[in-house]
Every structure is written in C-alpha cells, then in structure tokens.
Amino acid sequence: MPSQSLILWRTQARTAFDQIEHAHRAMGGPGPGRPYTTLHINHAYVVLLSSHFQRFCRDLHTEAIFHLWKHDTSPRRDILKFNLQLHRQLDSRNPSPSAIGADFNRFDLSFWDLVKQNAPALGARRQALLEDLNRWRNAIAHQDFSSHGLHPAGPLLRLIRQWRAACNALASRFDFVLRHHLATMTGVSPW
C-alpha cells in the first residue's frame, strides 16, 4: 500500500501535468505566436512539476513524522515531532537532492544511499535530473537564465518529460525506502 503522499502524487499531480500536456498539444500548428505561447507553457510546466514534487516530499516527510509520533509512547514524543519539523528545508527550499537528503536523514538513515542502493547508476541519473529540474525552476522563477548557463527558449518539453519520469520513479522509491525504514524502527508498517 503506498503512502497518502504517493497516492496524491499519482493522482492530483498527474492530473495537473496531464492538463499542461493537453494545453501544449492544443497549441499545435505552425501558426504565429506558437513558439512564444509554448515557451510560457513549458516554463509553467517546469515550475508546476517542481512545486508538486516539493509537496510530495514534504507530505511524505510529514507522514513519516506522524507515524513515529503515533508509535512513540514516551513523554518526549512531542519534542521528537517538533525537532523533526524544525527548520525543515522542504518548507522553504526547492526539492533539491541536498534539501531532500537533509530532511529525510533526520530519520537516522542515509537517505540517498538507500534510494540508489538497488540501482546506483540509475539512482544517480535521477538525482542529476532532479538537480537539473531545480536549476531550470530557479532560472524561470527568477528570470535569470544567464547565470545558470541556460537559454530560455531551448527544446524544453523533452527535458520536462524526462524530469517527470525521474520524479515519478523517485517518488515511488522514496515511498519504499521510508516505509521500510519506519517499519524497521517501529515494528509497524506506516502505510
């Protein structure tokens, strides 16, 4: 059974991404203004993908905290909950590998090592794609492409689809890694 966070990623986020894909297709044809319009659709798609992945990661982190809190009967359980959320990077930063790792490592694990454990090269590739997505997200959000070494009108849709596939795979893997780790910690599967 997947976490509620993964269910929302696979339903709500997927619907939002599919709607952007539909808008992109609806702009079909070589007519005037198409490159300008699809450029903005692509930019919106990048920001949407990044924001939904951030939400997924933050929600998964929150689910994990709640599971530990629920299964800790000690008087310190509220302190544990508070400290796991304190200065959580996913509350204010992009879902970069460093922010994700910093937040999930609070559960006493080497998160990215476990994510990449079964397929190191593939995991590293997905991690690099996530870094690339965040680089583009920042360039778009801050309208500063030159300092990121990017060109705003490049062939972005192909890249977005690669990032989306990487985020899908990472979401499933994150869910698996955290479920297994929390079950080991508490003796009860969290989802």
Coordinates of N, CA, C and O in Angstrom, one line a residue:
M1 N 0.9 -1.2 0.0 CA 0.0 0.0 0.0 C 0.9 1.2 0.0 O 1.8 1.4 0.9
P2 N 0.7 2.2 -0.9 CA 1.5 3.4 -0.9 C 1.0 4.4 0.1 O -0.1 4.3 0.6
S3 N 1.9 5.3 0.4 CA 1.6 6.4 1.3 C 0.5 7.3 0.7 O 0.3 7.3 -0.5
Q4 N -0.1 8.1 1.5 CA -1.1 9.0 1.0 C -0.4 10.1 0.1 O -1.0 10.5 -0.9
S5 N 0.8 10.4 0.5 CA 1.6 11.3 -0.4 C 1.8 10.8 -1.8 O 1.7 11.5 -2.7
L6 N 2.1 9.5 -1.9 CA 2.4 8.9 -3.2 C 1.0 8.8 -3.9 O 1.0 9.0 -5.2
I7 N 0.0 8.5 -3.3 CA -1.3 8.5 -3.9 C -1.7 9.8 -4.5 O -2.1 9.9 -5.7
L8 N -1.5 10.9 -3.7 CA -1.7 12.2 -4.2 C -0.8 12.6 -5.4 O -1.2 13.2 -6.4
W9 N 0.4 12.2 -5.3 CA 1.4 12.4 -6.4 C 0.9 11.7 -7.7 O 0.9 12.3 -8.8
R10 N 0.4 10.5 -7.6 CA 0.0 9.7 -8.7 C -1.4 10.1 -9.3 O -1.8 9.7 -10.3
T11 N -2.1 10.9 -8.5 CA -3.5 11.3 -8.9 C -3.5 12.8 -9.2 O -3.6 13.3 -10.3
Q12 N -3.5 13.7 -8.1 CA -3.6 15.1 -8.3 C -2.5 15.7 -9.2 O -2.7 16.5 -10.1
A13 N -1.2 15.3 -8.8 CA -0.1 15.9 -9.6 C -0.2 15.4 -11.0 O 0.0 16.2 -12.0
R14 N -0.4 14.2 -11.2 CA -0.5 13.6 -12.6 C -1.6 14.3 -13.4 O -1.3 14.7 -14.6
T15 N -2.7 14.6 -12.8 CA -3.8 15.3 -13.5 C -3.3 16.7 -13.9 O -3.5 17.1 -15.0
A16 N -2.7 17.4 -13.0 CA -2.1 18.7 -13.3 C -1.1 18.7 -14.5 O -1.2 19.5 -15.4
F17 N -0.2 17.7 -14.4 CA 0.8 17.6 -15.5 C 0.1 17.2 -16.8 O 0.4 17.7 -17.9
D18 N -0.9 16.3 -16.8 CA -1.6 15.9 -18.0 C -2.3 17.1 -18.6 O -2.4 17.3 -19.8
Q19 N -2.9 18.0 -17.7 CA -3.6 19.2 -18.2 C -2.6 20.1 -18.9 O -2.9 20.7 -20.0
I20 N -1.4 20.3 -18.4 CA -0.4 21.1 -19.1 C 0.0 20.5 -20.4 O 0.2 21.2 -21.4
E21 N 0.2 19.2 -20.4 CA 0.5 18.5 -21.7 C -0.6 18.7 -22.7 O -0.4 19.0 -23.9
H22 N -1.9 18.7 -22.3 CA -3.0 18.9 -23.2 C -3.0 20.4 -23.7 O -3.2 20.6 -24.9
A23 N -2.7 21.3 -22.8 CA -2.6 22.7 -23.3 C -1.5 22.9 -24.3 O -1.6 23.6 -25.3
H24 N -0.4 22.1 -24.1 CA 0.7 22.2 -25.0 C 0.3 21.7 -26.4 O 0.6 22.3 -27.4
R25 N -0.4 20.5 -26.4 CA -0.9 19.9 -27.7 C -1.9 20.8 -28.3 O -2.0 20.9 -29.6
A26 N -2.7 21.5 -27.5 CA -3.8 22.4 -28.1 C -3.2 23.6 -28.8 O -3.8 24.2 -29.7
M27 N -1.9 23.9 -28.6 CA -1.2 25.0 -29.3 C -0.6 24.5 -30.6 O 0.2 25.2 -31.2
G28 N -1.0 23.3 -31.0 CA -0.5 22.7 -32.3 C -0.5 23.6 -33.5 O -1.2 24.6 -33.5
G29 N 0.3 23.2 -34.4 CA 0.3 24.0 -35.7 C 1.4 25.0 -35.7 O 1.9 25.4 -34.6
P30 N 1.8 25.4 -36.9 CA 2.9 26.4 -37.0 C 2.5 27.8 -37.0 O 3.3 28.7 -37.4
G31 N 1.3 28.1 -36.5 CA 0.8 29.5 -36.5 C 1.6 30.5 -35.8 O 2.5 30.2 -35.0
P32 N 1.4 31.8 -36.1 CA 2.1 32.9 -35.4 C 1.8 32.9 -33.9 O 0.7 32.6 -33.5
G33 N 2.8 33.1 -33.1 CA 2.7 33.2 -31.7 C 2.9 31.9 -31.0 O 3.0 31.8 -29.8
R34 N 2.9 30.8 -31.7 CA 3.0 29.4 -31.1 C 4.3 29.3 -30.3 O 4.3 28.9 -29.1
P35 N 5.5 29.6 -30.8 CA 6.7 29.4 -30.0 C 6.7 30.3 -28.7 O 7.1 29.8 -27.7
Y36 N 6.1 31.5 -28.8 CA 6.1 32.3 -27.6 C 5.1 31.7 -26.6 O 5.5 31.6 -25.4
T37 N 4.0 31.2 -27.0 CA 3.0 30.6 -26.1 C 3.5 29.3 -25.5 O 3.4 29.1 -24.3
T38 N 4.1 28.4 -26.4 CA 4.5 27.2 -25.8 C 5.7 27.4 -24.9 O 5.9 26.6 -24.0
L39 N 6.5 28.4 -25.1 CA 7.6 28.7 -24.2 C 7.0 29.0 -22.8 O 7.6 28.4 -21.8
H40 N 6.0 29.7 -22.7 CA 5.4 30.0 -21.4 C 4.7 28.8 -20.8 O 4.7 28.6 -19.6
I41 N 4.1 28.0 -21.7 CA 3.5 26.8 -21.2 C 4.6 25.9 -20.6 O 4.5 25.3 -19.5
N42 N 5.7 25.8 -21.3 CA 6.8 25.0 -20.8 C 7.4 25.5 -19.5 O 7.7 24.7 -18.6
H43 N 7.5 26.8 -19.4 CA 8.0 27.4 -18.2 C 7.1 27.1 -17.0 O 7.5 26.8 -15.9
A44 N 5.8 27.2 -17.3 CA 4.8 26.9 -16.2 C 4.9 25.4 -15.8 O 4.7 25.1 -14.7
Y45 N 5.1 24.6 -16.8 CA 5.2 23.1 -16.6 C 6.4 22.8 -15.6 O 6.3 22.0 -14.7
V46 N 7.5 23.5 -15.9 CA 8.7 23.2 -15.0 C 8.4 23.6 -13.6 O 8.7 22.9 -12.7
V47 N 7.8 24.8 -13.4 CA 7.5 25.3 -12.0 C 6.5 24.4 -11.4 O 6.6 24.0 -10.2
L48 N 5.5 24.0 -12.2 CA 4.4 23.1 -11.6 C 5.0 21.7 -11.2 O 4.7 21.2 -10.1
L49 N 5.9 21.2 -12.0 CA 6.5 19.9 -11.7 C 7.3 20.0 -10.4 O 7.2 19.2 -9.5
S50 N 8.1 21.0 -10.4 CA 9.0 21.2 -9.2 C 8.1 21.4 -7.9 O 8.4 20.8 -6.9
S51 N 7.1 22.2 -8.0 CA 6.3 22.5 -6.8 C 5.5 21.3 -6.4 O 5.4 21.0 -5.2
H52 N 5.0 20.5 -7.3 CA 4.3 19.3 -6.9 C 5.2 18.2 -6.3 O 4.9 17.5 -5.4
F53 N 6.5 18.2 -6.8 CA 7.4 17.2 -6.3 C 7.8 17.7 -4.9 O 8.0 16.9 -4.0
Q54 N 8.0 19.0 -4.7 CA 8.3 19.5 -3.3 C 7.1 19.2 -2.4 O 7.4 18.7 -1.2
R55 N 5.9 19.3 -2.8 CA 4.8 19.0 -2.0 C 4.8 17.5 -1.6 O 4.5 17.1 -0.5
F56 N 5.0 16.7 -2.6 CA 5.1 15.2 -2.4 C 6.1 14.9 -1.3 O 5.8 14.2 -0.3
C57 N 7.3 15.5 -1.4 CA 8.4 15.2 -0.5 C 8.1 15.7 0.9 O 8.3 15.0 1.9
R58 N 7.5 16.9 1.0 CA 7.2 17.5 2.3 C 6.0 16.7 2.9 O 6.1 16.4 4.1
D59 N 5.0 16.3 2.1 CA 3.9 15.5 2.7 C 4.4 14.1 3.2 O 4.0 13.6 4.2
L60 N 5.3 13.5 2.4 CA 5.9 12.2 2.8 C 6.7 12.3 4.1 O 6.5 11.5 5.0
H61 N 7.4 13.4 4.2 CA 8.2 13.7 5.5 C 7.2 13.8 6.6 O 7.4 13.3 7.7
T62 N 6.1 14.6 6.4 CA 5.1 14.8 7.5 C 4.4 13.5 7.9 O 4.2 13.2 9.1
E63 N 4.1 12.6 6.9 CA 3.5 11.3 7.2 C 4.5 10.5 8.0 O 4.0 9.8 9.0
A64 N 5.7 10.6 7.7 CA 6.7 9.8 8.5 C 6.8 10.3 9.9 O 6.9 9.5 10.9
I65 N 6.8 11.6 10.1 CA 6.8 12.2 11.4 C 5.6 11.7 12.2 O 5.7 11.3 13.4
F66 N 4.4 11.8 11.6 CA 3.2 11.4 12.3 C 3.3 9.9 12.7 O 2.9 9.5 13.8
H67 N 3.8 9.1 11.8 CA 3.9 7.6 12.1 C 4.8 7.4 13.4 O 4.4 6.7 14.3
L68 N 6.0 8.1 13.4 CA 6.8 8.0 14.6 C 6.2 8.5 15.8 O 6.2 7.9 16.9
W69 N 5.5 9.7 15.7 CA 4.8 10.3 16.8 C 3.7 9.4 17.4 O 3.6 9.2 18.6
K70 N 3.0 8.8 16.5 CA 1.9 7.9 16.9 C 2.4 6.6 17.6 O 1.7 6.1 18.5
H71 N 3.6 6.1 17.2 CA 4.1 4.9 17.8 C 5.1 5.1 18.9 O 5.7 4.2 19.4
D72 N 5.3 6.4 19.3 CA 6.2 6.7 20.4 C 5.3 7.0 21.6 O 4.6 8.0 21.6
T73 N 5.4 6.2 22.6 CA 4.6 6.5 23.8 C 5.3 7.2 24.9 O 4.7 7.4 26.0
S74 N 6.5 7.6 24.6 CA 7.3 8.3 25.7 C 6.8 9.8 25.8 O 6.2 10.3 24.9
P75 N 7.2 10.4 26.9 CA 6.8 11.8 27.1 C 7.5 12.7 26.1 O 7.1 13.9 25.9
R76 N 8.6 12.2 25.5 CA 9.4 13.1 24.6 C 8.8 13.1 23.1 O 9.4 13.7 22.2
R77 N 7.7 12.4 22.9 CA 7.2 12.3 21.5 C 6.9 13.6 20.9 O 7.1 13.8 19.7
D78 N 6.4 14.6 21.6 CA 6.1 15.9 21.1 C 7.4 16.7 20.7 O 7.4 17.4 19.8
I79 N 8.4 16.4 21.5 CA 9.7 17.1 21.3 C 10.3 16.5 20.0 O 10.8 17.2 19.1
L80 N 10.2 15.2 19.8 CA 10.6 14.5 18.6 C 9.9 15.1 17.4 O 10.6 15.4 16.4
K81 N 8.6 15.2 17.5 CA 7.8 15.7 16.4 C 8.3 17.1 16.0 O 8.5 17.5 14.9
F82 N 8.4 18.0 17.0 CA 8.8 19.3 16.9 C 10.2 19.4 16.2 O 10.4 20.2 15.2
N83 N 11.1 18.6 16.7 CA 12.5 18.7 16.1 C 12.6 18.1 14.7 O 13.5 18.6 13.9
L84 N 11.8 17.2 14.4 CA 11.8 16.6 13.0 C 11.3 17.7 12.0 O 11.6 17.6 10.8
Q85 N 10.4 18.6 12.5 CA 9.9 19.6 11.6 C 10.6 20.9 11.6 O 10.5 21.7 10.7
L86 N 11.4 21.1 12.7 CA 12.1 22.4 12.9 C 13.1 22.7 11.7 O 13.9 21.8 11.4
H87 N 12.9 23.8 11.1 CA 13.8 24.2 10.0 C 13.8 23.2 8.9 O 14.9 23.0 8.2
R88 N 12.7 22.6 8.6 CA 12.6 21.6 7.5 C 12.9 22.4 6.2 O 12.2 23.3 5.9
Q89 N 13.8 21.9 5.5 CA 14.2 22.6 4.2 C 13.1 22.5 3.2 O 12.9 23.5 2.4
L90 N 12.3 21.5 3.2 CA 11.3 21.3 2.2 C 10.1 22.3 2.4 O 9.2 22.4 1.6
D91 N 10.1 23.0 3.5 CA 9.1 24.0 3.8 C 9.4 25.3 3.0 O 8.5 26.1 2.8
S92 N 10.7 25.5 2.7 CA 11.1 26.8 2.2 C 12.1 26.8 1.0 O 12.3 27.8 0.3
R93 N 12.6 25.6 0.7 CA 13.6 25.5 -0.4 C 13.0 24.5 -1.5 O 12.1 23.8 -1.2
N94 N 13.7 24.6 -2.6 CA 13.3 23.7 -3.7 C 13.5 22.3 -3.3 O 14.4 22.0 -2.4
P95 N 12.9 21.3 -4.0 CA 13.1 19.9 -3.7 C 14.4 19.4 -4.3 O 14.5 18.5 -5.1
S96 N 15.5 20.0 -3.9 CA 16.8 19.6 -4.4 C 17.3 18.4 -3.7 O 16.8 18.1 -2.6
P97 N 18.2 17.6 -4.3 CA 18.7 16.4 -3.6 C 19.3 16.8 -2.2 O 19.1 16.0 -1.3
S98 N 19.9 17.9 -2.1 CA 20.5 18.3 -0.8 C 19.4 18.6 0.2 O 19.5 18.2 1.4
A99 N 18.4 19.3 -0.1 CA 17.3 19.6 0.8 C 16.5 18.3 1.2 O 16.2 18.1 2.4
I100 N 16.3 17.5 0.2 CA 15.6 16.2 0.5 C 16.4 15.3 1.4 O 15.9 14.8 2.4
G101 N 17.7 15.2 1.1 CA 18.6 14.4 1.9 C 18.7 14.9 3.3 O 18.6 14.2 4.3
A102 N 18.8 16.2 3.5 CA 19.0 16.8 4.8 C 17.7 16.5 5.7 O 17.8 16.2 6.8
D103 N 16.5 16.7 5.0 CA 15.3 16.5 5.8 C 15.1 15.0 6.1 O 14.7 14.6 7.3
F104 N 15.2 14.1 5.2 CA 15.0 12.7 5.4 C 16.1 12.0 6.2 O 15.8 11.0 6.9
N105 N 17.3 12.5 6.2 CA 18.3 12.0 7.0 C 18.0 12.2 8.5 O 18.6 11.5 9.3
R106 N 17.1 13.0 8.8 CA 16.7 13.2 10.2 C 16.1 12.0 10.8 O 16.0 11.9 12.0
F107 N 15.7 11.1 10.0 CA 15.1 9.8 10.4 C 16.2 8.8 10.7 O 15.9 7.6 10.7
D108 N 17.4 9.2 10.8 CA 18.5 8.3 11.2 C 18.8 7.3 10.0 O 18.8 6.1 10.3
L109 N 18.9 7.8 8.8 CA 19.3 7.0 7.7 C 20.1 7.8 6.7 O 20.0 9.0 6.7
S110 N 20.8 7.1 5.8 CA 21.5 7.8 4.7 C 20.5 7.7 3.5 O 20.6 6.7 2.7
F111 N 19.7 8.7 3.4 CA 18.5 8.6 2.5 C 18.9 8.3 1.1 O 18.4 7.3 0.4
W112 N 19.8 9.1 0.5 CA 20.1 9.0 -0.9 C 20.9 7.7 -1.2 O 20.7 7.1 -2.2
D113 N 21.7 7.2 -0.2 CA 22.4 5.9 -0.4 C 21.3 4.8 -0.5 O 21.5 3.9 -1.3
L114 N 20.3 4.9 0.3 CA 19.2 3.9 0.2 C 18.4 4.0 -1.0 O 18.0 3.0 -1.6
V115 N 18.2 5.2 -1.5 CA 17.4 5.4 -2.7 C 18.1 4.8 -3.9 O 17.6 4.2 -4.8
K116 N 19.5 5.0 -3.9 CA 20.3 4.5 -5.0 C 20.8 3.0 -4.8 O 21.4 2.5 -5.7
Q117 N 20.4 2.4 -3.7 CA 21.0 1.1 -3.3 C 20.9 0.0 -4.4 O 21.8 -0.7 -4.7
N118 N 19.7 -0.2 -4.9 CA 19.5 -1.3 -5.9 C 19.9 -1.0 -7.3 O 20.2 -1.9 -8.1
A119 N 20.0 0.3 -7.6 CA 20.5 0.7 -9.0 C 21.2 2.0 -8.9 O 20.7 3.0 -9.2
P120 N 22.5 1.9 -8.5 CA 23.3 3.1 -8.2 C 23.4 4.1 -9.4 O 23.2 5.3 -9.3
A121 N 23.6 3.5 -10.6 CA 23.8 4.4 -11.8 C 22.4 5.1 -12.1 O 22.4 6.3 -12.4
L122 N 21.4 4.3 -12.1 CA 20.1 4.9 -12.4 C 19.6 5.9 -11.3 O 19.1 6.9 -11.7
G123 N 19.9 5.6 -10.1 CA 19.6 6.5 -9.0 C 20.4 7.8 -9.1 O 19.8 8.9 -8.9
A124 N 21.6 7.7 -9.5 CA 22.5 8.9 -9.7 C 21.9 9.7 -10.9 O 21.9 10.9 -10.8
R125 N 21.5 9.0 -11.9 CA 21.0 9.7 -13.1 C 19.7 10.5 -12.7 O 19.5 11.6 -13.1
R126 N 18.8 9.8 -11.9 CA 17.6 10.5 -11.5 C 17.9 11.7 -10.6 O 17.2 12.7 -10.6
Q127 N 18.9 11.5 -9.7 CA 19.3 12.6 -8.8 C 19.8 13.8 -9.7 O 19.5 14.9 -9.4
A128 N 20.6 13.5 -10.7 CA 21.1 14.6 -11.6 C 20.0 15.2 -12.3 O 20.0 16.5 -12.5
L129 N 19.0 14.5 -12.8 CA 17.8 15.1 -13.4 C 17.1 16.0 -12.5 O 16.6 17.0 -12.9
L130 N 16.9 15.6 -11.2 CA 16.3 16.4 -10.2 C 17.0 17.7 -10.0 O 16.4 18.8 -9.9
E131 N 18.4 17.6 -10.0 CA 19.2 18.9 -9.9 C 18.9 19.8 -11.1 O 18.8 21.0 -10.9
D132 N 18.9 19.2 -12.3 CA 18.7 19.9 -13.5 C 17.3 20.6 -13.5 O 17.1 21.8 -13.8
L133 N 16.3 19.9 -13.0 CA 14.9 20.4 -12.9 C 15.0 21.7 -12.0 O 14.4 22.7 -12.3
N134 N 15.6 21.6 -10.9 CA 15.7 22.7 -9.9 C 16.5 23.9 -10.5 O 16.1 25.0 -10.2
R135 N 17.5 23.6 -11.3 CA 18.3 24.7 -11.9 C 17.3 25.5 -12.9 O 17.3 26.7 -12.9
W136 N 16.6 24.7 -13.7 CA 15.6 25.4 -14.6 C 14.5 26.1 -13.8 O 14.1 27.2 -14.2
R137 N 14.0 25.5 -12.8 CA 13.0 26.1 -12.0 C 13.4 27.4 -11.4 O 12.7 28.4 -11.5
N138 N 14.7 27.5 -10.9 CA 15.2 28.7 -10.4 C 15.4 29.8 -11.5 O 15.1 31.0 -11.3
A139 N 15.9 29.3 -12.6 CA 16.1 30.3 -13.7 C 14.8 30.9 -14.2 O 14.7 32.1 -14.4
I140 N 13.7 30.1 -14.3 CA 12.4 30.5 -14.7 C 11.8 31.4 -13.6 O 11.3 32.5 -13.9
A141 N 11.8 31.0 -12.4 CA 11.2 31.7 -11.3 C 11.9 33.1 -11.1 O 11.2 34.1 -10.7
H142 N 13.2 33.1 -11.3 CA 13.9 34.4 -11.0 C 14.2 35.1 -12.3 O 14.8 36.2 -12.3
Q143 N 13.8 34.6 -13.4 CA 14.0 35.1 -14.8 C 15.5 35.5 -14.9 O 15.8 36.6 -15.3
D144 N 16.3 34.5 -14.6 CA 17.8 34.7 -14.7 C 18.4 33.5 -15.3 O 18.8 32.6 -14.6
F145 N 18.4 33.4 -16.6 CA 18.9 32.2 -17.3 C 20.4 32.3 -17.5 O 21.0 31.2 -17.4
S146 N 20.9 33.4 -17.7 CA 22.4 33.5 -18.0 C 23.2 33.0 -16.8 O 24.2 32.4 -17.1
S147 N 22.9 33.4 -15.6 CA 23.8 32.9 -14.5 C 23.7 31.4 -14.3 O 24.5 30.8 -13.6
H148 N 22.6 30.8 -14.8 CA 22.5 29.3 -14.8 C 23.0 28.6 -16.0 O 23.0 27.4 -16.1
G149 N 23.5 29.4 -17.0 CA 24.0 28.9 -18.2 C 22.9 28.3 -19.1 O 23.2 27.3 -19.8
L150 N 21.7 28.8 -19.0 CA 20.6 28.2 -19.8 C 20.1 29.2 -20.8 O 20.3 30.4 -20.6
H151 N 19.4 28.7 -21.8 CA 18.7 29.6 -22.7 C 17.2 29.3 -22.6 O 16.7 28.2 -22.7
P152 N 16.4 30.4 -22.3 CA 15.0 30.2 -22.0 C 14.2 29.5 -23.1 O 13.1 29.0 -22.8
A153 N 14.6 29.6 -24.3 CA 13.8 29.1 -25.4 C 14.3 27.8 -26.0 O 13.9 27.4 -27.1
G154 N 15.0 27.0 -25.2 CA 15.5 25.7 -25.7 C 14.4 24.7 -25.8 O 13.3 25.0 -25.5
P155 N 14.8 23.5 -26.3 CA 13.8 22.5 -26.5 C 13.4 21.8 -25.1 O 14.0 20.8 -24.8
L156 N 12.6 22.5 -24.4 CA 12.3 22.2 -23.0 C 11.4 21.0 -22.8 O 11.5 20.3 -21.8
L157 N 10.4 20.8 -23.7 CA 9.4 19.8 -23.4 C 10.0 18.4 -23.3 O 9.6 17.6 -22.4
R158 N 10.9 18.0 -24.1 CA 11.6 16.7 -24.0 C 12.3 16.6 -22.6 O 12.2 15.5 -22.0
L159 N 12.9 17.6 -22.2 CA 13.6 17.6 -20.8 C 12.5 17.5 -19.7 O 12.7 16.7 -18.8
I160 N 11.4 18.2 -19.9 CA 10.4 18.2 -18.8 C 9.9 16.7 -18.7 O 9.7 16.3 -17.6
R161 N 9.7 16.1 -19.8 CA 9.2 14.7 -19.8 C 10.2 13.8 -19.1 O 9.8 12.8 -18.4
Q162 N 11.5 14.0 -19.3 CA 12.5 13.2 -18.6 C 12.5 13.5 -17.1 O 12.6 12.6 -16.3
W163 N 12.3 14.8 -16.8 CA 12.3 15.1 -15.3 C 11.0 14.5 -14.7 O 11.1 14.0 -13.6
R164 N 9.9 14.6 -15.4 CA 8.7 14.0 -14.9 C 8.9 12.5 -14.6 O 8.5 12.0 -13.6
A165 N 9.5 11.8 -15.6 CA 9.7 10.3 -15.4 C 10.6 10.1 -14.2 O 10.4 9.2 -13.4
A166 N 11.7 10.9 -14.1 CA 12.6 10.8 -13.0 C 11.9 11.0 -11.6 O 12.1 10.3 -10.7
C167 N 11.0 12.0 -11.6 CA 10.3 12.3 -10.3 C 9.3 11.2 -10.0 O 9.2 10.9 -8.8
N168 N 8.7 10.6 -11.0 CA 7.8 9.5 -10.8 C 8.6 8.3 -10.2 O 8.1 7.7 -9.2
A169 N 9.7 8.0 -10.7 CA 10.5 6.9 -10.2 C 11.0 7.2 -8.8 O 11.0 6.4 -7.9
L170 N 11.5 8.5 -8.6 CA 12.0 8.8 -7.3 C 10.9 8.8 -6.2 O 11.1 8.4 -5.1
A171 N 9.7 9.3 -6.6 CA 8.6 9.3 -5.6 C 8.3 7.8 -5.2 O 8.1 7.6 -4.0
S172 N 8.2 6.9 -6.1 CA 8.0 5.5 -5.7 C 9.1 5.0 -4.8 O 8.9 4.3 -3.9
R173 N 10.3 5.3 -5.2 CA 11.5 4.8 -4.4 C 11.5 5.4 -3.0 O 11.8 4.8 -2.0
F174 N 11.3 6.8 -3.0 CA 11.2 7.4 -1.7 C 10.2 6.8 -0.7 O 10.5 6.5 0.4
D175 N 9.0 6.5 -1.3 CA 8.0 5.9 -0.5 C 8.4 4.5 0.0 O 8.2 4.2 1.2
F176 N 9.0 3.7 -0.9 CA 9.5 2.4 -0.5 C 10.6 2.5 0.6 O 10.5 1.8 1.6
V177 N 11.6 3.3 0.4 CA 12.7 3.4 1.3 C 12.2 3.9 2.7 O 12.5 3.3 3.7
L178 N 11.3 4.9 2.7 CA 10.8 5.4 4.0 C 9.9 4.4 4.7 O 10.0 4.2 5.9
R179 N 9.1 3.7 3.9 CA 8.2 2.7 4.5 C 9.0 1.6 5.2 O 8.7 1.2 6.3
H180 N 10.0 1.1 4.5 CA 10.8 0.0 5.0 C 11.6 0.5 6.3 O 11.6 -0.2 7.3
H181 N 12.1 1.7 6.2 CA 12.9 2.2 7.4 C 12.0 2.4 8.6 O 12.3 2.0 9.7
L182 N 10.8 3.0 8.4 CA 9.9 3.3 9.5 C 9.4 2.0 10.1 O 9.2 1.9 11.3
A183 N 9.1 1.0 9.3 CA 8.6 -0.3 9.7 C 9.7 -0.9 10.6 O 9.4 -1.6 11.6
T184 N 11.0 -0.8 10.2 CA 12.1 -1.4 11.0 C 12.2 -0.6 12.3 O 12.4 -1.3 13.4
M185 N 12.0 0.7 12.3 CA 12.1 1.5 13.5 C 11.0 1.2 14.5 O 11.2 1.1 15.7
T186 N 9.8 1.0 14.0 CA 8.6 1.0 14.9 C 8.0 -0.4 15.0 O 7.2 -0.7 15.9
G187 N 8.4 -1.3 14.1 CA 7.8 -2.6 14.0 C 6.4 -2.7 13.4 O 5.7 -3.7 13.4
V188 N 6.0 -1.5 12.9 CA 4.7 -1.4 12.2 C 4.9 -0.6 10.9 O 5.5 0.4 10.8
S189 N 4.3 -1.2 9.8 CA 4.4 -0.5 8.5 C 3.5 0.8 8.6 O 2.4 0.8 9.0
P190 N 4.1 1.9 8.1 CA 3.4 3.2 8.2 C 2.3 3.3 7.2 O 1.4 4.1 7.4
W191 N 2.4 2.6 6.1 CA 1.3 2.6 5.1 C 1.3 1.3 4.3 O 2.2 0.5 4.4

